[in-house]
Amino acid sequence: MKTFFLGAVLSLLTMAASPVVHAAHKMNAFRLDNGLQLVVIEDRRSPAISQTLWYRVGAADEPPGKSGIAHYVEHLMFKGTRNFAPGFYRQTVQNLGGNDNAFTSRDSTGYIQRIAADHLETIMELEADRMHNLILTDDDIETERRVVLEERNMRTDTNPGALLSEQMSASLYLNHPYSIPIIGWRHEIEQLSRDDIFDFYKTHYAPNNAILVIAGDIAPHEALRLAQEHYGPLQANPHIKTRIRPQEPPHLAERRLVMTDERIATPYIVRRYLASERNPGEQRTAASLSLLAAILGGDGINSFLTQKLEIEANISIYSSAYYRGTSVDPTGFGLVVVPADSVTMQEAEEALDEALDEFLQTGVEEAQLNRIKKGIYAANIYEQDSVQSVARRVGEALSSGLTLEDVRVWPDILQSVTAAEILDAARSLFRPESSVTGWALNEDIES
Amino acid sequence: MISRLATTILLSLTLPGIAQSLDIQKVTSPGGITAWLVEDHSIPFTALEIDFLGGAAIENAAETGTAYFLSGLFDEGAGDYDASAYQRQMRDVAAEFSFDAYRESISVRARFLTEYRDESIELLRLALQEPRFDPERVEFVRNQILAILADRASAPNDIASDTVNQLAFGDHVLGRPIEGNEESVRARTSDELEQFRQRALTRDGAYIGVAGDISPGELGILLDELLGGLPLDAPELPPAPDYRLGGGTTVIEFPTPQSTVVFMQEGILRNDEDFLTAYVMNEILGSPSYSSRLQKEVREERGLTYGIASFLGTHSTVGFVTGRFSTENQSVREAVEVVAEIWRDLANDGVDEAELSRVKTYLMGAYPLRFDGNGSIASILASMQRDDLPITYVENRNTMIDQLTPDDVSRVAARILRPDDLHFVIVGQPEGLDPAVTDESVAISGQSVFERPEQIHDRPD
């Protein structure tokens, strides 16, 4: 029944519980003189190629009061430049039969095209051009602001699950900018100015703040030659520094949120704990947490929470655990419980806490751990079918401060994590004072 | 042993514009089951897709939602394995199965490693042929579906889709949500689910696409093992519905800052000789991936929405053109007027050489990018057979597109797009669309209709 989950709950999950792994594609890394990092992932099965340019800047790098600027700039990057008229970029990509898109996360901003391999040079020229040459009319800025506000409406304001998720992040982080929604707070999006946009663009869009990932039908030295030709002339920005953001103070008080919204058809409980992330040279804790999420919620009917809350106790109709370890700073470990019909929120939350206590007492079942590790091994093979998926995973890791070596050893670390390490990680994780618990209700509390 | 060998027809297809061929083989098993195969031994796994013709369309009114219910139970225990044991077995061989119900099919997608091929296929066979329907698992899935139904009833997107289908197709099965309704879901018994399975999963109704690390001979044997025990005769789909929806606007009041808008009119069938031309026409009108007229005018020029797209919908007995967008309540009227205007322009004035030539180069260049892995290829092969396309289609498709002229596309635009018949369903609190002003001011169709329909989502207590 893994295909069935609730829409409202799904929107909270940033990533499924199963951990990602390294595939056996050939990877080569280079660095241009101007600081641009280049990774080439060779896959000759199909004559296609993808280019993704990742900037090491995301929503968590926005100046105070300017939430949404990273994402807004991403939208505006599709307007004109000093060399090319508005619309030329997308028109050219499409004339060559290519597809393109862009994305903004808490830690990075990325631009991607997929196209027949012989057109790589053209899309490199266009991508390199818009790193420094963006031109915006006032009309561009205002029209796109409306689009962004509509996007916020669509993703968040019309979706009570997303609204609660936004409130949860704001509550989980006491000091770190991960508390800010990626799309931005509406009142701040409305005020972002031309100066804000160009300050942000000029500060962060530079070759020494970017990672270029080329994946598909090309030899590494050929990709390097083209990258040198098109990205090589770009000037580095000497002011780019390692990102140091405000960090969290000690968490001393458990946080609780209750949100009531008539659009919430099925009440549910969601909890997030502040959790360690993958760090260069130190990924064992994150690997343990990845496996913990898989044990608690990512093993179908045999997931620990499913067994305790759904099979043994009939407390819930759906439960899940999720964790996303690829992150610059400490991230979140999430749990979701949807109470069964006659079960109150209070009862369901107590049952969740009892189940977690029991897990800490009984520990990890070896057979289950081995089964999950086997799934990771298989995912490794299945992932080779999609070089784009490999490219995305590598780009995400590098733009979060990890190295290619970290990416390379990650699957081995996952395989080598022990039951004892997972239990240790769980003990440090499940501290009420570093958690936030949200109740999503459709009427006043009936606990 | 000769009789055990599968018969194989080998066709070498070259994709225009790219230097690589896609060899689609038609494989017939010793038992007479046919599949299309693309062999690729570079990664040690196989992707398999089976589309079983039938799906929600073969439900009667009282059993609505049964195909959806059934699709949730295939991995909830089969043969000697209860749900927990079954999923342990699946994970022990690292196989991945998914089961989905659609309007006219139930689709099975599987990925399995070469080293565990036999074990994986046996597990999949059990799921398809011997699901257990253990009472506690049926209850569990039933409760999840009831929660999903409740969720859908307060989700603007679902309300809009369900409304437009109901208005267009009425009591016909195509007018009902595939998730069913509370009464039907509560009433469903294990016996009824099993009987439905026997109607819905058949050998003749199975359209099979396979890609990956398997030879034609191995595939032939696998097909017989996997499907040989199913009933032979494919279910019959119901006759065509009357398309009942005329032009106009339907507003469903819903408390939200942004309205969701779905628009729809009748279209053409997949086997219509104009279908490919209509497909190209729709790319110009509202492609989700190309800079279509709708994208340019509604999003890029006016900033009225984050995204807008239109699609050619095809059930086997009826076609339609549909699309959707979301916009702030105060912008709904403007956005609806712009969409109607674009509809009218394309119907009346057609396309010129430059615009057609741009979309052609895009479509021809983007086509090979679809074949980007075993999973996508298996899926394309299954749907080609469902659509009754020749095995040479992949080879010829770009040439057919290249040969289209502006006159062809303009003629088909004029044939299909009927601005007066375009209906908008709006879920939200759109401004300027209340009954008093709507009749005159939203002259999208010249005969603007305002309906405030009865509650579509009944929730009997």
Short mmCIF file of C-alpha atoms in Angstrom, two decimals, chain B residues 3 35 42 45 48 78 92 107 119-120 122 133 185-186 191 204 223 244 264 278 291 334-335 373 380 422 425 444:
data_model
loop_
_atom_site.label_atom_id
_atom_site.label_comp_id
_atom_site.label_asym_id
_atom_site.label_seq_id
_atom_site.Cartn_x
_atom_site.Cartn_y
_atom_site.Cartn_z
CA SER B 3 8.88 -24.82 -29.01
CA ALA B 35 5.46 -7.88 -25.51
CA SER B 42 24.64 -2.33 -19.78
CA PHE B 45 18.28 -4.95 -14.24
CA LEU B 48 8.67 -4.00 -17.07
CA ALA B 78 -0.27 -12.86 -1.71
CA ASP B 92 15.01 -9.29 0.21
CA SER B 107 -0.80 -0.34 -14.64
CA GLU B 119 12.36 -14.69 -7.41
CA SER B 120 11.08 -11.24 -8.38
CA GLU B 122 7.38 -15.19 -8.80
CA PHE B 133 -7.26 -9.64 0.62
CA VAL B 185 -15.75 2.23 -0.65
CA ARG B 186 -17.43 1.34 2.64
CA ASP B 191 -15.03 -11.23 -2.67
CA ASP B 204 -5.58 -10.28 -23.96
CA LEU B 223 5.76 -13.76 -19.74
CA ARG B 244 -22.79 17.27 -22.20
CA MET B 264 -12.40 21.93 -21.08
CA ALA B 278 -3.80 18.28 -33.11
CA SER B 291 6.80 28.49 -24.50
CA GLU B 334 -8.89 38.77 -16.69
CA ALA B 335 -7.15 35.39 -16.98
CA GLY B 373 16.35 4.88 -19.43
CA ILE B 380 6.58 4.17 -23.93
CA LEU B 422 -15.08 26.10 -23.86
CA VAL B 425 -14.78 25.55 -13.75
CA ILE B 444 -16.20 34.32 -23.03
#
